[in-house]
Each structure stands twice: as structure tokens, then as C-alpha cells.
Amino acid sequence: MSYHLCNMLQINYPIIQGGMGNISNAPLTAAVSEAGGLGTIGCGTMKPNEVQQMMMETKKRTKKPFAVNIAINVSPYTKELIELVIEQKIPVVSLSAGNPAPIIPLLKKNNIKVLAIVAAVKHAEKAESAGADAVVAEGFEAAGINSNLELTTMTLIPQIVKNVSIPVIAAGGIGDGKGLAAAFMLGASGVQMGTRFIATKEAPFHDLYKQKVIGASDTETMIIGRSVDQTRRVLQGPYVETIHTREKSGISVEEYNEMTTEAQHTKGALEGNLTAGFMNGGQVSGLIEDMPTVSDLMEKMMTDAKKQIQKVNEQLILPINNIQK
């Protein structure tokens, strides 16, 4: 299935970059695609002309395929963005944060491959029925806006694999070769990563963001928004603590949304301002200890995944042979 996914998306490695909302950028998107994966531009709440400018810059940096992520209920410009990806002949579109069913047929009609971001079996089944080419099953470990169902990657992936026939891409908590190997063992055809790509040389984010990811312990991400069903996983910081305190004393959905716009996301991630903004971060942050190039990261992941699978295979075979003797 990994070969099928790579062939379908015209990539060398079954590694996809997650959409990063308004901090998306051409240098990282192009670097992921150039390295053999599928780079992704996340539209967030950006205006169509801003997204188009990023598309054009990405096309200058790479001739390889890249994707565009549209967060259906987050963007105020979903209709215009759909028209834009068709006009720009973007080969792959991922749809998240909303019902993709009404949009998928139009994209398919224009020969665009569609990835649907899902967080439960029923979502995956509906996406397949609507014509999605693959689903990205995202566990609760992932950074940023999350499903309030709070299913983990370890349990979510095999259940979705069991219930759909299209490729399943695992997301949430994956950042190295062992994670890639684990995803394969659970039945996934590939992986999607966001947090791991933050700490790479090509990523044009604030150095404080990169260092926060690299230096994070296993417990340095936290959930905000649970009280208003707007779950988001972020790295700890002063502004995040302010939001958390407000939640404890009672906060409305409107107030929470005003405190967690893409403006505050940008302040944290691009300006390194943790008193006025936040940084999305997945639980995989605790595993990240270096800042390689995107190419080195992906090649090492593939090599380490193969080694890990071979090592486990040998460990499983030897005891069986001993028992038989």
C-alpha cells in the first residue's frame, strides 16, 4: 500500500507535510517535495491572493508535486480557495475541519487527488464514500486543532484501516523512523508530520520555536480549548497559561476564539513572542533533539524504519525457531 500511495501522489517517500495554517511557507513546502515527500501549503485563514502568491513561490522552488490544505470551516474563503486550486492545477488537496463530501466531486472532476483528514472510523467511511483518494487519520497526539473525540494514533489507525479500502496515512506522534515503522505495522500506507518539520534547517520559523520543540520534555505540550469543545495542542508558555486560567474561571467560545486566532499563532511561531502568542506543538516534541535538513531527516527516517522492521522481524523469528527445535 505504501507503493500505491507514493505512485498515486507521485512522490518517492510516503511522508507528507501537515498543513500549518497561516505560518505555512514556500521554503519548507518546496523542501519537503524536493526531498521526495509531499510538501503542503496550509491556507489557514489567509486570503486567496496570499495563498496564490505562496503557490507561485513554491512552484519556482520545485517542479515536484505539492499539496494545499483547506480547513473548510476555519477559512472564510473556502469557495474561493477551491476555485484557486483548480485554476492553479494543484495536484493534491487535503480537506480538514469540516465535511469534505460536497467538495470532493468537484476536485475529482478536475483530476485533483483528495486527502481527507479524519479522526474517527465514521469520518473515514464517509470520506471514502464521497470519493476521497486517501484519508489522513490524525490521533490526539498531534499539534494544533484536534478532534474533541481524543482518539490516539495507536488505536485509531488500525480501526480505520480495517474499515476502509483506500490508503490510510497516519498522523499524530510521528517524527522518526521508529514512528514510520510503527505506522506501517498498524496498517498505514504512510505518515503525515507537522511538528517534526518545525525543527529543520529550511523551516523559516522563529529560532525560539525551533528550540522549544528541540528542548521539550515529554510533558511540555498541553491542551487548551477543551472547555469550549475547541481542542488544540500547544507548547507551554505564558500566553497559553493565560488562556488556561481563563478557561478555569469560565470562558465563552467567542472569547476563546478571539484569543486563539492565526494572529496569535503567528506572533508565537514567527515572532517568538510567548507573552502575546502561542506555538502549536505535538507530543512528538519530546522525541525531537536535533535540527537536520529536510532531506537528511527523511532519508534517515526511511533508513531507520527499514532497520527497525528488520530488527523486529529477526526478534520474532528466532524465538519461534527455538521453540520448534
Coordinates of C-alpha atoms in Angstrom, one line a residue:
M1 CA 0.0 0.0 0.0
S2 CA 2.9 2.3 0.6
Y3 CA 4.0 1.9 -3.0
H4 CA 0.4 2.6 -4.1
L5 CA 0.3 5.8 -2.1
C6 CA 3.6 7.0 -3.5
N7 CA 2.5 6.2 -7.0
M8 CA -0.8 7.9 -6.6
L9 CA 0.8 11.1 -5.2
Q10 CA 3.8 10.9 -7.5
I11 CA 6.3 11.0 -4.5
N12 CA 9.3 8.9 -3.6
Y13 CA 8.8 8.6 0.2
P14 CA 5.4 8.1 1.9
I15 CA 5.9 11.2 4.1
I16 CA 3.6 14.1 3.9
Q17 CA 3.9 17.5 5.5
G18 CA 0.9 18.6 7.5
G19 CA -0.8 21.9 6.8
M20 CA 0.5 24.7 9.1
G21 CA -2.2 27.3 8.7
N22 CA -1.0 30.9 8.4
I23 CA 2.6 30.0 9.2
S24 CA 2.8 27.9 6.0
N25 CA 5.5 29.0 3.6
A26 CA 7.1 28.1 0.3
P27 CA 10.7 27.3 1.5
L28 CA 9.6 24.4 3.7
T29 CA 6.8 23.2 1.4
A30 CA 9.3 23.1 -1.5
A31 CA 12.0 21.4 0.6
V32 CA 9.7 18.5 1.6
S33 CA 8.7 18.0 -2.0
E34 CA 12.2 18.3 -3.3
A35 CA 13.3 15.7 -0.7
G36 CA 10.8 13.2 -2.1
G37 CA 7.8 13.7 0.1
L38 CA 4.7 15.8 -0.3
G39 CA 5.0 19.4 0.8
T40 CA 1.8 21.1 1.8
I41 CA 0.7 24.7 1.9
G42 CA -1.9 25.2 4.7
C43 CA -4.3 28.0 3.8
G44 CA -5.4 28.7 7.4
T45 CA -7.4 32.0 7.3
M46 CA -5.2 33.6 4.6
K47 CA -6.8 35.5 1.7
P48 CA -6.8 33.7 -1.7
N49 CA -4.3 36.2 -3.1
E50 CA -1.9 35.4 -0.3
V51 CA -2.3 31.7 -0.9
Q52 CA -1.8 32.2 -4.6
Q53 CA 1.4 34.1 -4.0
M54 CA 2.7 31.2 -1.9
M55 CA 1.8 28.7 -4.6
M56 CA 3.7 30.7 -7.2
E57 CA 6.8 30.9 -5.0
T58 CA 6.6 27.2 -4.2
K59 CA 6.4 26.4 -8.0
K60 CA 9.5 28.5 -8.5
R61 CA 11.4 26.4 -5.9
T62 CA 10.3 23.0 -7.0
K63 CA 8.8 21.3 -10.0
K64 CA 7.7 18.4 -7.9
P65 CA 4.1 17.9 -6.7
F66 CA 2.9 19.6 -3.6
A67 CA -0.5 19.8 -1.8
V68 CA -2.7 22.5 -0.5
N69 CA -4.7 22.1 2.8
I70 CA -8.0 23.8 3.1
A71 CA -9.6 23.9 6.6
I72 CA -13.2 24.0 5.5
N73 CA -14.9 25.6 8.5
V74 CA -11.8 27.6 9.5
S75 CA -11.2 29.6 6.3
P76 CA -13.7 32.3 5.4
Y77 CA -12.6 31.8 1.8
T78 CA -13.2 28.1 1.2
K79 CA -15.2 28.5 -2.0
E80 CA -12.6 30.8 -3.5
L81 CA -9.7 28.5 -2.4
I82 CA -11.4 25.6 -4.2
E83 CA -11.6 27.6 -7.3
L84 CA -7.9 28.7 -6.9
V85 CA -6.5 25.1 -6.6
I86 CA -8.4 24.1 -9.7
E87 CA -7.2 27.2 -11.6
Q88 CA -3.6 26.6 -10.5
K89 CA -3.8 22.9 -11.3
I90 CA -2.6 21.8 -7.8
P91 CA -2.3 18.0 -8.0
V92 CA -3.3 17.2 -4.4
V93 CA -5.7 18.9 -1.9
S94 CA -6.2 17.9 1.7
L95 CA -9.5 18.8 3.4
S96 CA -9.9 19.2 7.1
A97 CA -12.1 20.9 9.8
G98 CA -15.4 20.2 8.1
N99 CA -17.4 17.9 5.9
P100 CA -15.5 17.2 2.7
A101 CA -18.3 15.3 0.9
P102 CA -19.7 18.3 -1.1
I103 CA -16.3 19.4 -2.2
I104 CA -14.7 16.1 -3.2
P105 CA -16.6 15.5 -6.5
L106 CA -15.6 19.0 -7.9
L107 CA -11.9 18.4 -7.1
K108 CA -12.0 14.9 -8.6
K109 CA -13.7 16.2 -11.7
N110 CA -10.6 18.4 -12.2
N111 CA -8.2 15.5 -11.7
I112 CA -7.1 16.5 -8.2
K113 CA -6.2 13.8 -5.7
V114 CA -8.1 14.3 -2.4
L115 CA -6.8 13.5 1.1
A116 CA -9.5 13.8 3.9
I117 CA -8.3 14.5 7.4
V118 CA -10.3 12.3 9.8
A119 CA -10.4 11.5 13.5
A120 CA -12.8 8.6 13.7
V121 CA -13.9 5.5 11.7
K122 CA -17.2 7.0 10.7
H123 CA -15.5 10.1 9.3
A124 CA -13.1 7.9 7.2
E125 CA -16.0 5.8 5.9
K126 CA -17.9 8.9 4.8
A127 CA -14.8 10.3 3.1
E128 CA -14.3 7.1 1.2
S129 CA -17.9 7.0 0.1
A130 CA -17.6 10.6 -1.1
G131 CA -14.7 9.7 -3.3
A132 CA -11.6 10.6 -1.3
D133 CA -8.4 9.0 -2.6
A134 CA -6.9 8.5 0.9
V135 CA -7.5 9.5 4.5
V136 CA -5.2 11.1 6.9
A137 CA -6.1 9.6 10.3
E138 CA -5.0 12.0 13.0
G139 CA -4.5 11.0 16.6
F140 CA -4.9 13.2 19.6
E141 CA -1.1 13.4 20.0
A142 CA -1.0 15.8 17.0
A143 CA -0.3 19.5 17.2
G144 CA -2.8 22.3 16.7
I145 CA -6.5 22.0 16.2
N146 CA -7.6 18.5 17.2
S147 CA -10.7 16.4 17.3
N148 CA -12.6 16.5 20.6
L149 CA -13.1 12.7 20.3
E150 CA -9.5 12.4 21.6
L151 CA -8.7 9.1 20.0
T152 CA -5.0 8.2 19.9
T153 CA -2.9 7.2 16.9
M154 CA -2.2 3.8 18.2
T155 CA -5.9 2.8 18.4
L156 CA -7.2 5.0 15.6
I157 CA -5.1 3.8 12.7
P158 CA -5.8 0.0 12.8
Q159 CA -9.6 0.6 13.3
I160 CA -9.7 2.9 10.2
V161 CA -7.5 0.5 8.2
K162 CA -9.9 -2.3 9.0
N163 CA -13.0 -0.3 7.8
V164 CA -11.8 1.4 4.6
S165 CA -10.2 0.2 1.4
I166 CA -8.3 3.4 0.4
P167 CA -4.8 4.2 1.7
V168 CA -4.6 5.4 5.3
I169 CA -2.0 8.0 6.3
A170 CA -1.1 8.1 10.0
A171 CA -0.7 11.4 11.8
G172 CA 0.0 12.4 15.4
G173 CA 3.1 11.5 17.4
I174 CA 5.3 10.5 14.4
G175 CA 8.7 12.1 14.0
D176 CA 11.3 9.4 13.3
G177 CA 12.0 6.1 11.6
K178 CA 10.5 4.1 14.5
G179 CA 7.3 6.1 14.2
L180 CA 7.2 5.4 10.5
A181 CA 7.8 1.7 11.0
A182 CA 5.1 1.6 13.7
A183 CA 2.6 3.3 11.3
F184 CA 3.3 0.6 8.7
M185 CA 2.8 -2.1 11.4
L186 CA -0.6 -0.6 12.2
G187 CA -1.5 -0.9 8.5
A188 CA -0.9 2.7 7.4
S189 CA 0.5 3.4 3.9
G190 CA 2.4 6.5 5.0
V191 CA 2.7 9.2 7.6
Q192 CA 1.9 12.9 7.9
M193 CA 4.1 15.1 10.1
G194 CA 3.9 18.7 11.2
T195 CA 5.9 19.3 14.5
R196 CA 9.0 17.4 13.2
F197 CA 9.3 19.7 10.2
I198 CA 9.4 22.7 12.5
A199 CA 12.9 21.8 13.7
T200 CA 14.5 21.6 10.3
K201 CA 17.1 23.9 8.7
E202 CA 14.8 25.0 5.9
A203 CA 11.8 25.9 8.1
P204 CA 11.6 29.7 8.4
F205 CA 10.2 29.9 11.9
H206 CA 11.5 31.9 14.8
D207 CA 14.5 30.2 16.4
L208 CA 12.8 30.2 19.8
Y209 CA 10.0 28.0 18.3
K210 CA 12.6 25.5 17.0
Q211 CA 14.5 25.5 20.3
K212 CA 11.3 25.0 22.2
V213 CA 10.5 21.9 20.1
I214 CA 14.0 20.5 20.4
G215 CA 14.3 21.1 24.1
A216 CA 10.8 20.0 25.0
S217 CA 10.3 17.1 27.5
D218 CA 7.6 14.5 27.3
T219 CA 5.1 16.7 29.2
E220 CA 5.7 20.1 27.7
T221 CA 2.6 20.2 25.4
M222 CA -0.8 20.9 26.8
I223 CA -4.4 21.0 25.6
I224 CA -6.4 24.3 25.5
G225 CA -10.0 24.8 24.5
R226 CA -11.4 21.6 25.9
S227 CA -13.9 23.5 28.0
V228 CA -15.5 25.0 24.8
D229 CA -15.0 22.0 22.5
Q230 CA -12.3 23.7 20.6
T231 CA -9.4 21.4 21.3
R232 CA -5.9 22.5 20.5
R233 CA -2.5 21.1 21.4
V234 CA 0.2 23.7 22.0
L235 CA 3.6 24.1 23.6
Q236 CA 3.5 25.5 27.1
G237 CA 4.2 29.2 27.6
P238 CA 2.9 32.4 29.4
Y239 CA 0.2 33.2 26.9
V240 CA -1.1 29.6 26.9
E241 CA -1.2 29.7 30.7
T242 CA -3.3 32.9 30.4
I243 CA -5.8 31.1 28.2
H244 CA -5.8 28.1 30.5
T245 CA -6.5 30.3 33.5
R246 CA -9.4 32.0 31.7
E247 CA -10.8 28.5 30.9
K248 CA -10.8 27.6 34.6
S249 CA -12.8 30.6 35.5
G250 CA -15.2 30.2 32.6
I251 CA -14.7 31.4 29.1
S252 CA -17.1 31.7 26.1
V253 CA -16.5 30.2 22.7
E254 CA -16.3 33.7 21.3
E255 CA -13.7 34.8 23.8
Y256 CA -11.6 31.7 23.3
N257 CA -11.7 32.0 19.5
E258 CA -10.6 35.7 19.9
M259 CA -7.6 34.5 21.9
T260 CA -6.5 31.8 19.5
T261 CA -6.7 33.3 16.1
E262 CA -4.0 32.9 13.5
A263 CA -2.7 36.3 14.5
Q264 CA -1.7 34.9 17.9
H265 CA -0.3 31.8 16.2
T266 CA 1.8 34.0 14.0
K267 CA 3.1 36.0 17.0
G268 CA 4.3 32.9 18.7
A269 CA 5.7 30.9 15.8
L270 CA 7.1 33.6 13.6
E271 CA 7.9 36.4 16.1
G272 CA 8.8 34.2 19.1
N273 CA 6.5 36.2 21.3
L274 CA 5.2 33.8 24.0
T275 CA 3.6 36.5 26.1
A276 CA 1.2 37.5 23.2
G277 CA 1.1 34.4 21.2
F278 CA 1.3 30.6 21.1
M279 CA 3.2 27.8 19.3
N280 CA 1.4 24.6 18.2
G281 CA 3.3 21.5 19.2
G282 CA 2.6 17.8 19.2
Q283 CA 3.5 15.3 21.8
V284 CA 6.3 14.1 19.5
S285 CA 8.2 17.2 20.6
G286 CA 9.7 15.2 23.4
L287 CA 11.4 12.9 20.9
I288 CA 13.0 15.7 18.8
E289 CA 16.6 16.5 19.7
D290 CA 18.2 18.0 16.5
M291 CA 17.6 20.2 13.5
P292 CA 18.6 18.4 10.3
T293 CA 17.9 19.4 6.8
V294 CA 14.6 18.1 5.5
S295 CA 16.3 15.8 3.1
D296 CA 18.6 14.3 5.8
L297 CA 15.6 13.9 8.1
M298 CA 13.5 12.0 5.5
E299 CA 16.3 9.8 4.3
K300 CA 17.2 8.9 7.9
M301 CA 13.6 8.1 8.6
M302 CA 13.4 5.7 5.7
T303 CA 16.7 4.0 6.6
D304 CA 15.8 3.7 10.3
A305 CA 12.3 2.4 9.5
K306 CA 13.8 -0.4 7.4
K307 CA 16.3 -1.2 10.1
Q308 CA 13.6 -1.3 12.8
I309 CA 11.3 -3.5 10.8
Q310 CA 14.2 -5.9 10.1
K311 CA 15.3 -5.9 13.7
V312 CA 11.8 -6.7 15.0
N313 CA 11.4 -9.4 12.3
E314 CA 14.6 -11.1 13.5
Q315 CA 13.4 -10.9 17.1
L316 CA 10.1 -12.5 16.2
I317 CA 11.6 -15.3 14.1
L318 CA 14.4 -16.5 16.5
P319 CA 12.1 -17.5 19.4
I320 CA 9.8 -19.4 17.1
N321 CA 12.7 -21.3 15.6
N322 CA 14.0 -22.1 19.1
I323 CA 10.6 -23.4 20.2
Q324 CA 10.3 -25.6 17.1
K325 CA 13.7 -27.2 17.9

